[in-house]
mmCIF file of C-alpha atoms and ligand atoms in Angstrom:
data_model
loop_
_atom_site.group_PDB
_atom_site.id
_atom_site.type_symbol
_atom_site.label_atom_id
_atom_site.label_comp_id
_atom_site.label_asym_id
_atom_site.label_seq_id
_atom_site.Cartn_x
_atom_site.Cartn_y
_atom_site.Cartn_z
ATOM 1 C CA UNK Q 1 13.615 -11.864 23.607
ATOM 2 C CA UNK Q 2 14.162 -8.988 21.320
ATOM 3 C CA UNK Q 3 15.396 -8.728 17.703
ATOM 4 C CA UNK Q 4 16.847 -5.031 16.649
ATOM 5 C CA UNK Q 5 16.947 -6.236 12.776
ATOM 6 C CA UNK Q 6 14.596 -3.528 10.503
ATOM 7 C CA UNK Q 7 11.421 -4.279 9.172
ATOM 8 C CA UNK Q 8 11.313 -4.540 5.565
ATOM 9 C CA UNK Q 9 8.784 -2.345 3.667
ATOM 10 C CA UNK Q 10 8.166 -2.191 0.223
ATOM 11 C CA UNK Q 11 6.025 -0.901 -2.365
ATOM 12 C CA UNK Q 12 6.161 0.580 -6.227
ATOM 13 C CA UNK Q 13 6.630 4.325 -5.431
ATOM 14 C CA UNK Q 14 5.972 6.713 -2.628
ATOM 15 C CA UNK Q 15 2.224 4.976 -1.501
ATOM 16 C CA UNK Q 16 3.700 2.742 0.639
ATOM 17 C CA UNK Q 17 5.243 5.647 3.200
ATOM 18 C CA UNK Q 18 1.471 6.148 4.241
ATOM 19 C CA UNK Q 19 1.251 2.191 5.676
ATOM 20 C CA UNK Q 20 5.691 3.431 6.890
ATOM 21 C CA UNK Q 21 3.925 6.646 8.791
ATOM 22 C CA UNK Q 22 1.153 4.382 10.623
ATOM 23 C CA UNK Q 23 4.531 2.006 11.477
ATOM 24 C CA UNK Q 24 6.142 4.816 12.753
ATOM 25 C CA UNK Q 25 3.677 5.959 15.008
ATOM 26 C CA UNK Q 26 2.723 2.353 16.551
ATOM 27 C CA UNK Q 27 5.934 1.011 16.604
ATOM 28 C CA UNK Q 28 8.350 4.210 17.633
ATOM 29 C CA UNK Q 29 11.627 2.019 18.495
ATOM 30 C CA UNK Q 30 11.190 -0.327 15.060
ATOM 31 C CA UNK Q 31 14.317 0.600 12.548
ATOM 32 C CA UNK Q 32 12.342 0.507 9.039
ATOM 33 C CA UNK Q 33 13.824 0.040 5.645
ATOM 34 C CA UNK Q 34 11.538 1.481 2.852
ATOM 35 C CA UNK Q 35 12.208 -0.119 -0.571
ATOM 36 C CA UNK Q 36 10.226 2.198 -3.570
ATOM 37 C CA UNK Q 37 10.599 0.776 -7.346
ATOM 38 C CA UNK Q 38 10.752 4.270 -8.216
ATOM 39 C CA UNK Q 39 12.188 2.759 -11.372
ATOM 40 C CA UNK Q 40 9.283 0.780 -12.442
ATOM 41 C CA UNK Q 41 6.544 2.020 -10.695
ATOM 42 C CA UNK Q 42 3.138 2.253 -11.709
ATOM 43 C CA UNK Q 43 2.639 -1.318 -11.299
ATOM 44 C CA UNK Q 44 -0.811 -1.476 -11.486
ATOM 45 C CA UNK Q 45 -1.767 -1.756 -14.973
ATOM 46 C CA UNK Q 46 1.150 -4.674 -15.295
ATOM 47 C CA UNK Q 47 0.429 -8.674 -15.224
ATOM 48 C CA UNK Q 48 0.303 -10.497 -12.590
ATOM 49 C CA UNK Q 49 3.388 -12.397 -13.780
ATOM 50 C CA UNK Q 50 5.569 -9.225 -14.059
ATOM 51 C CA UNK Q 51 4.279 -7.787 -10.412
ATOM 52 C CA UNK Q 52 4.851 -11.267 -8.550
ATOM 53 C CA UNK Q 53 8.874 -11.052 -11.039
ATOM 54 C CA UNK Q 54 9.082 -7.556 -9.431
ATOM 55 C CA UNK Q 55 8.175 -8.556 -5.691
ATOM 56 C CA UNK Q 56 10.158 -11.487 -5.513
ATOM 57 C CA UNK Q 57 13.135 -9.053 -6.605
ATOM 58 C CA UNK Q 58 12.139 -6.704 -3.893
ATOM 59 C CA UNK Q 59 11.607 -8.748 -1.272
ATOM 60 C CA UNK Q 60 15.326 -10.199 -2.044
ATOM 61 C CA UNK Q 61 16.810 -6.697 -1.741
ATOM 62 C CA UNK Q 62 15.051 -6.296 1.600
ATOM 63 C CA UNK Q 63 16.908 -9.319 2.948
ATOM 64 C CA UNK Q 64 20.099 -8.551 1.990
ATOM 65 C CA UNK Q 65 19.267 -5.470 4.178
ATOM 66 C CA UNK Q 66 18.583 -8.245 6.722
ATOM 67 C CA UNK Q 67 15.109 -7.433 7.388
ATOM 68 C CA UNK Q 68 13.187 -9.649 10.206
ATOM 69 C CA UNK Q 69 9.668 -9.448 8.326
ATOM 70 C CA UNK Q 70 8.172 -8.091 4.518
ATOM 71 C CA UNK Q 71 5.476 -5.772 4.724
ATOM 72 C CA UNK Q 72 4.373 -5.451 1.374
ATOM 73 C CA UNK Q 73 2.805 -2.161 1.258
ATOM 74 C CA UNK Q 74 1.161 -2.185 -2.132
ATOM 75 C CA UNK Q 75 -2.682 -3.733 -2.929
ATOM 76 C CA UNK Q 76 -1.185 -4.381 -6.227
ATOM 77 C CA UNK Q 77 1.592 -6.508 -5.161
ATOM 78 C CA UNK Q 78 -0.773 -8.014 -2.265
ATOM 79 C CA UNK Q 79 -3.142 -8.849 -3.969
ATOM 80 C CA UNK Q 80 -1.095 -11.131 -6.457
ATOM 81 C CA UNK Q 81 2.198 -12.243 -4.712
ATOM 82 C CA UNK Q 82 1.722 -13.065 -1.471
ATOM 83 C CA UNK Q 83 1.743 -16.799 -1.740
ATOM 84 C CA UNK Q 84 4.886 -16.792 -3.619
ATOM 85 C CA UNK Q 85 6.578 -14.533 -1.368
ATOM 86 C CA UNK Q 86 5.735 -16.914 1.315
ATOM 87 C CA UNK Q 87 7.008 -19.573 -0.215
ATOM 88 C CA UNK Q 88 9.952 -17.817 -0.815
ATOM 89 C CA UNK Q 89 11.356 -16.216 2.092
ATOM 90 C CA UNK Q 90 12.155 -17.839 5.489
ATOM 91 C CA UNK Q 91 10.846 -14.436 7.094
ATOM 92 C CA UNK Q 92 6.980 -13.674 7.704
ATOM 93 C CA UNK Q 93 5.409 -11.625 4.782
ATOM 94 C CA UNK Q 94 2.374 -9.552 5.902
ATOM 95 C CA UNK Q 95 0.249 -7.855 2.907
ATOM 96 C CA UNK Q 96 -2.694 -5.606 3.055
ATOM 97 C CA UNK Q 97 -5.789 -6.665 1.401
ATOM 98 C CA UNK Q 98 -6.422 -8.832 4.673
ATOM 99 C CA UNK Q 99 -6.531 -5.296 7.313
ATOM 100 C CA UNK Q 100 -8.564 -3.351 5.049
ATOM 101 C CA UNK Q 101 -11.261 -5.837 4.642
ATOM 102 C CA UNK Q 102 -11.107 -6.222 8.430
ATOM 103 C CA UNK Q 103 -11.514 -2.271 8.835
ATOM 104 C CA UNK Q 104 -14.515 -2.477 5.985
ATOM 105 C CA UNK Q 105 -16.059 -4.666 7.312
ATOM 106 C CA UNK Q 106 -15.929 -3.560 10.816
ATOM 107 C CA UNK Q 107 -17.207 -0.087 9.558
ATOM 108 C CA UNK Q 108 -19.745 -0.649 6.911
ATOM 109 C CA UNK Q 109 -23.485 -0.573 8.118
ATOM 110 C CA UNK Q 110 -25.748 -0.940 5.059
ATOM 111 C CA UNK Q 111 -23.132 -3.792 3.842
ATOM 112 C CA UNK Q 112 -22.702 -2.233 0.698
ATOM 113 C CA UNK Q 113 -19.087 -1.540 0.560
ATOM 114 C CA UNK Q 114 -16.720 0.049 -2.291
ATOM 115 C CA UNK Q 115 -13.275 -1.007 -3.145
ATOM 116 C CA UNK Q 116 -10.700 1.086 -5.434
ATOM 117 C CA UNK Q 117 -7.499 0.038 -6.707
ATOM 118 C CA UNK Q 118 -5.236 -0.446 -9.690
ATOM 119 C CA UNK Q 119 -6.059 -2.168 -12.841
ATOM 120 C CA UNK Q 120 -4.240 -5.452 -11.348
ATOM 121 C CA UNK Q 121 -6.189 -5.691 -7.891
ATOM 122 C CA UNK Q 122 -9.689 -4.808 -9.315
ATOM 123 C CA UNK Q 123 -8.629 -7.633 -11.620
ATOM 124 C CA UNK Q 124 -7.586 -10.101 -9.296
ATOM 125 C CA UNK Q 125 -10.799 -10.141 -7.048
ATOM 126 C CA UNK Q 126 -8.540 -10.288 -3.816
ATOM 127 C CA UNK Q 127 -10.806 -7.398 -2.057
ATOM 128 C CA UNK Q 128 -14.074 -9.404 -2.887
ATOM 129 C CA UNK Q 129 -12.922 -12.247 -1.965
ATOM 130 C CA UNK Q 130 -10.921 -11.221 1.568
ATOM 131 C CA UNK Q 131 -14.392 -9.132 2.000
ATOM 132 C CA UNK Q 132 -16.998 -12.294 1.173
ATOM 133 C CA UNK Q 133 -14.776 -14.998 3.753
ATOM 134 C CA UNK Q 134 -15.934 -12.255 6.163
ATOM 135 C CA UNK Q 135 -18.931 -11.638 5.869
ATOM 136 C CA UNK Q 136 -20.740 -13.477 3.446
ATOM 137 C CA UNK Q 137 -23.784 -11.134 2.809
ATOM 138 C CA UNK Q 138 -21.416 -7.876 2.222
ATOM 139 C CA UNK Q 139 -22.363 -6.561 -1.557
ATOM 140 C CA UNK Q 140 -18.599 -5.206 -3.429
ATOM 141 C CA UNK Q 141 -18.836 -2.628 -5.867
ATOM 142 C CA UNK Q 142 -15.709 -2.437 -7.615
ATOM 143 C CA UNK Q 143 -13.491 0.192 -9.782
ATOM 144 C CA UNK Q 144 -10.042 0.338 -11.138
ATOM 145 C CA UNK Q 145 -8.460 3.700 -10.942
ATOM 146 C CA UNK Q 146 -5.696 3.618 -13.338
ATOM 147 C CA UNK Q 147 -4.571 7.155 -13.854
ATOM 148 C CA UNK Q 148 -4.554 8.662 -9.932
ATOM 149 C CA UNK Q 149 -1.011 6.759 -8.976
ATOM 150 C CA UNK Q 150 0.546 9.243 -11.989
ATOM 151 C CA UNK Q 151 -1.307 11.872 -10.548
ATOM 152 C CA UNK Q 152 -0.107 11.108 -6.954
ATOM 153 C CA UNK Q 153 3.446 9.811 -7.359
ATOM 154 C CA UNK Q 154 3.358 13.809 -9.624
ATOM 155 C CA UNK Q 155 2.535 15.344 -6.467
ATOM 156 C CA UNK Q 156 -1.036 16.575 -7.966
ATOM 157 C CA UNK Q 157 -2.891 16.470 -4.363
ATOM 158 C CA UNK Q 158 -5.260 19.414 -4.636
ATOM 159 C CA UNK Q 159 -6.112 19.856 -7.732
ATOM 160 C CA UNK Q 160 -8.946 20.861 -10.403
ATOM 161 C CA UNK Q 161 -8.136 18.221 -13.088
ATOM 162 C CA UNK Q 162 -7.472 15.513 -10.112
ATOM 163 C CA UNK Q 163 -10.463 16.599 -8.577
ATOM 164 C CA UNK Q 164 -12.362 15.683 -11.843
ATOM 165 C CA UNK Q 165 -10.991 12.908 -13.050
ATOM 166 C CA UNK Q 166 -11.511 11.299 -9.166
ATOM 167 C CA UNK Q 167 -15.667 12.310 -9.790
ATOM 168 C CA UNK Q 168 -15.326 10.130 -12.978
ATOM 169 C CA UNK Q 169 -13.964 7.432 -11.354
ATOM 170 C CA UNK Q 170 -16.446 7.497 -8.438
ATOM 171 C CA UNK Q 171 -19.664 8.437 -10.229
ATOM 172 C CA UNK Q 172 -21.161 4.928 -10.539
ATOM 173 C CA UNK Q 173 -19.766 4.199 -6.761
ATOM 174 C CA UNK Q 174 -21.927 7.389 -5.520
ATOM 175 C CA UNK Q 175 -25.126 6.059 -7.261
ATOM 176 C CA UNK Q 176 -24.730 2.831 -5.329
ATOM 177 C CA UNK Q 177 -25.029 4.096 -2.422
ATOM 178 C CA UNK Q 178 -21.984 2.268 -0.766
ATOM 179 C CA UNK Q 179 -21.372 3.344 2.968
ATOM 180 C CA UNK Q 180 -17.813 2.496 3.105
ATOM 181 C CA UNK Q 181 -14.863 2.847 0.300
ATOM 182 C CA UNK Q 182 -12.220 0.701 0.782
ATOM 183 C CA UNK Q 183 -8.718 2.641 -0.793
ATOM 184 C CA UNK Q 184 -7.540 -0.566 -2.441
ATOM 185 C CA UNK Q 185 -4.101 1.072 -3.224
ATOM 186 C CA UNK Q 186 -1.511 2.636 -0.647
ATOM 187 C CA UNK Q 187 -1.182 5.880 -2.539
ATOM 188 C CA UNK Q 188 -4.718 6.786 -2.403
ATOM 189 C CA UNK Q 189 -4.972 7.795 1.435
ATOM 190 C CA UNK Q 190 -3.077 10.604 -0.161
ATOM 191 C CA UNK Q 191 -6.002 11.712 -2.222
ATOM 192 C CA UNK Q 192 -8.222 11.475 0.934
ATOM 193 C CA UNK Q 193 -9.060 14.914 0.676
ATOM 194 C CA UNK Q 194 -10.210 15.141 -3.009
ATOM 195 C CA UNK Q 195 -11.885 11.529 -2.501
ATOM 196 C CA UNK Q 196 -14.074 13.203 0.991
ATOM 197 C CA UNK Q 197 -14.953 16.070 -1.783
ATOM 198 C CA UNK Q 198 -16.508 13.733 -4.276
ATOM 199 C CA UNK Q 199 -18.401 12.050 -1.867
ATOM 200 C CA UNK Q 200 -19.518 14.446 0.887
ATOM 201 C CA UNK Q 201 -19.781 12.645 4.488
ATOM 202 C CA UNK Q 202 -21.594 10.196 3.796
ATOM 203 C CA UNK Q 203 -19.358 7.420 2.998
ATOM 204 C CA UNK Q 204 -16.526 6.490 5.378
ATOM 205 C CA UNK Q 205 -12.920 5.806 3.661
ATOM 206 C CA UNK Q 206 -10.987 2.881 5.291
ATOM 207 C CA UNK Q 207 -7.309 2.012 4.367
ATOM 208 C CA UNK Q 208 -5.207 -0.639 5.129
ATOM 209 C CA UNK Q 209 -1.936 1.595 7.223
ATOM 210 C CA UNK Q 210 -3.523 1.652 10.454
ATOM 211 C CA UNK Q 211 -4.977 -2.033 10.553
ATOM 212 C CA UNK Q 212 -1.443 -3.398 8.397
ATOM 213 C CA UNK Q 213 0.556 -1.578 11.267
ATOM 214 C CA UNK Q 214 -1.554 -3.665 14.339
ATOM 215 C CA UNK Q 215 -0.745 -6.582 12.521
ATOM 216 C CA UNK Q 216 2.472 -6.341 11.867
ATOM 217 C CA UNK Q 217 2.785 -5.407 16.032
ATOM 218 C CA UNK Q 218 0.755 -8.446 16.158
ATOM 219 C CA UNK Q 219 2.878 -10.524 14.521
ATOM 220 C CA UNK Q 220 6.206 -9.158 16.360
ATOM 221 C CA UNK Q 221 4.555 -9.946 19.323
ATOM 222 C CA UNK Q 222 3.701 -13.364 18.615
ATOM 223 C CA UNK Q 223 6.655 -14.248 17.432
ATOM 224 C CA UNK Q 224 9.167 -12.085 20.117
ATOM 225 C CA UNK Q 225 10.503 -10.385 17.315
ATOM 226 C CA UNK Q 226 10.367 -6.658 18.873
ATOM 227 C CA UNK Q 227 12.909 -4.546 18.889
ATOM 228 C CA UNK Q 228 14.659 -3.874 22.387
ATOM 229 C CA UNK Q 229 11.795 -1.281 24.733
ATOM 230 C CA UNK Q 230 14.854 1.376 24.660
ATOM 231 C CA UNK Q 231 15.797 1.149 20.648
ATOM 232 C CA UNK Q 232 15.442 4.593 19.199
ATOM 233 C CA UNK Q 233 13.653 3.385 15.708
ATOM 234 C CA UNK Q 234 14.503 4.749 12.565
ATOM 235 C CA UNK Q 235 13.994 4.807 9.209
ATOM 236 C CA UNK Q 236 15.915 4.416 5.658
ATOM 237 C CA UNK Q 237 14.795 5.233 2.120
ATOM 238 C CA UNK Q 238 16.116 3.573 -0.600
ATOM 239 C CA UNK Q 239 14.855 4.250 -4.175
ATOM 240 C CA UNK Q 240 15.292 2.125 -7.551
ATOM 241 C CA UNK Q 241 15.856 5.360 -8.633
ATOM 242 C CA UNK Q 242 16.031 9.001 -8.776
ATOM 243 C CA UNK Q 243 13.852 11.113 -6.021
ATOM 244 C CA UNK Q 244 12.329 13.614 -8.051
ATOM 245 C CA UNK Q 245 8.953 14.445 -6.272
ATOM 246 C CA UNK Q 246 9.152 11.657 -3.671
ATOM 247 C CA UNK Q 247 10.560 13.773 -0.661
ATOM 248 C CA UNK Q 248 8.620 16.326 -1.531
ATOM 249 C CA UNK Q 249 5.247 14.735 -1.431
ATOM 250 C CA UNK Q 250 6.686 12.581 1.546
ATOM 251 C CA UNK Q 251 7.241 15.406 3.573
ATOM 252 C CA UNK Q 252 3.829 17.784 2.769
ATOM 253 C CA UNK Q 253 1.672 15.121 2.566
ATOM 254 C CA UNK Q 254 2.746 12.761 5.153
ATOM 255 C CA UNK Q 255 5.049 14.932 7.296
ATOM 256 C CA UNK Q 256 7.468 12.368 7.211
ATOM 257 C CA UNK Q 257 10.850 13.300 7.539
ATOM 258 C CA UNK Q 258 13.297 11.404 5.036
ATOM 259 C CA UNK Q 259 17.349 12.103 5.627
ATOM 260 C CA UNK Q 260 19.636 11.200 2.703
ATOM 261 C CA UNK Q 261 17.594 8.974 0.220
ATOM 262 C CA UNK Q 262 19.983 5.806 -1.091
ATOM 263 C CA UNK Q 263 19.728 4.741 -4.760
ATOM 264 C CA UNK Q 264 19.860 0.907 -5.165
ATOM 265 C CA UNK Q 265 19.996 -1.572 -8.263
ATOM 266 C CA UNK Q 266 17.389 -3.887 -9.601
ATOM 267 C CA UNK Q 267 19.056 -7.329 -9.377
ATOM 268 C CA UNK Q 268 17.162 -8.697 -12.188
ATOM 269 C CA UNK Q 269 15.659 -12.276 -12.043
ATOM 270 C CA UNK Q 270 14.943 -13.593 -15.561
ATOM 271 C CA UNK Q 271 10.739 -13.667 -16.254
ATOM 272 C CA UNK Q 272 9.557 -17.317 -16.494
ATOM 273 C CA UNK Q 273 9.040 -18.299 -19.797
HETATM 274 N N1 DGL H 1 0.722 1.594 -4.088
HETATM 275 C C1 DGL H 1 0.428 0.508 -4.915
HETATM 276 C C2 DGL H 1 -0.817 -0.216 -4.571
HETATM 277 O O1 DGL H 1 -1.170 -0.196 -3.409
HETATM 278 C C3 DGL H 1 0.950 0.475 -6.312
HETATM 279 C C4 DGL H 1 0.327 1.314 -7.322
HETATM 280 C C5 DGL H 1 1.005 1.200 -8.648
HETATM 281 O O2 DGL H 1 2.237 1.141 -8.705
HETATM 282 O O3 DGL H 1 0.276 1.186 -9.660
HETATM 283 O O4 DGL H 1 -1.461 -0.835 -5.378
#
């Protein structure tokens, strides 16, 4: 049994292309449909209410593309909406938070590990507690990051004033002395580079693409929803709204090649009251 419908991926802005490149590269004949909220993104410093609104609108757009599965490739969105999603859609919904404790925890040896994120996953504890169920000895040292999705969704990758505003952040973490930093939001692979300068080699980074993409091959498998062996994969961009910087940072910092992008309404759902 095979199933040639796209995988549904979606996330505030351009961080979820890096979970779309790790996709790409373990699942070559998947068709993916990228959903960014361009529109509205960042989502981080929102409420939990607002993010779960946002999601549930998302993950509706993605079905009317007629997606066989939800990745939602944003911490943010992960770490507060997952249940309702579920409950929500007839089609599997794999997050994130779940792989990258499984890759911290896998990596860390002194059990001290550090998690980064957005305002709204620091906030919500999912990392601590995804971390804790497995392993219960693992010490979390925790930090929001609020103003590096600007600096990334602006294309600001290598850069003085990133560079120091990334030291701030991490200070406290380097005096800690965790071994492993989880990034707790899909943009921040894309400061890698600037994040390895602050701390030298002698923490490890872990993010959630690689371990989200074996689960979501997983999950196919289980569940004979691959596409046909010969399928040539592809995949579509559509944006809540205008590109701007997206391809650009898509294609220097991912290498991810992005034809014609399509622009797509909100269909609005009205917040609960
Ligand atoms: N890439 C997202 C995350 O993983 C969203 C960041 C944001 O929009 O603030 O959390």
């Amino acid at each position: 049994m095979s199933d040639s419908r796209p995988i549904g991926v979606f996330d505030s802005g351009i961080g979820g292309l890096t979970v779309v490149k790790a996709l790409r590269e373990l699942l070559p004949n998947e068709a993916i449909f990228y959903l960014g909220d361009t529109a509205r993104v960042p989502y981080g410093n929102k409420s939990a209410e607002t993010v779960e609104r946002y999601a549930i609108e998302l993950a509706r757009m993605l079905m009317a593309e007629n997606a066989k599965l939800i990745v939602v490739a944003c911490n943010t969105v992960s770490s507060v909406a997952i249940p309702k999603l579920r409950a929500s859609f007839s089609v599997p919904v794999i997050g994130v938070i779940e792989p990258g404790a499984q890759a911290a925890i896998a990596r860390t040896q002194n059990r001290h590990v550090g998690v980064i994120g957005t305002r709204a996953t620091i906030r919500s504890g999912a990392y601590e507690n995804a971390l804790r169920a497995l392993n219960v000895h693992v010490r979390v040292t925790s930090r929001a990051c609020p103003l590096l999705v600007p600096l990334i969704e602006e294309g600001w990758l290598n850069d003085k004033l990133t560079d120091n505003i990334i030291l701030r952040y991490l200070e406290p973490l380097i005096s800690e002395e965790i071994d492993t930093l989880v990034l707790g939001c899909t943009h921040y692979p894309l400061l890698a580079g600037a994040i390895e300068r602050a701390f030298g080699s002698k923490v490890k980074l872990v993010d959630s693409a690689q371990n989200c993409a074996s689960a979501v091959k997983e999950l196919l498998d289980q569940r004979s929803l691959r596409a046909p062996a010969g399928n040539p994969g592809n995949l579509e961009v559509a944006l809540t709204d205008a590109p701007d910087n997206f391809l650009r940072v898509a294609r220097e910092a991912l290498q991810l090649e992005i034809g014609e992008v399509q622009l797509r309404e909100v269909i609005h759902s009205a917040p609960a009251l």
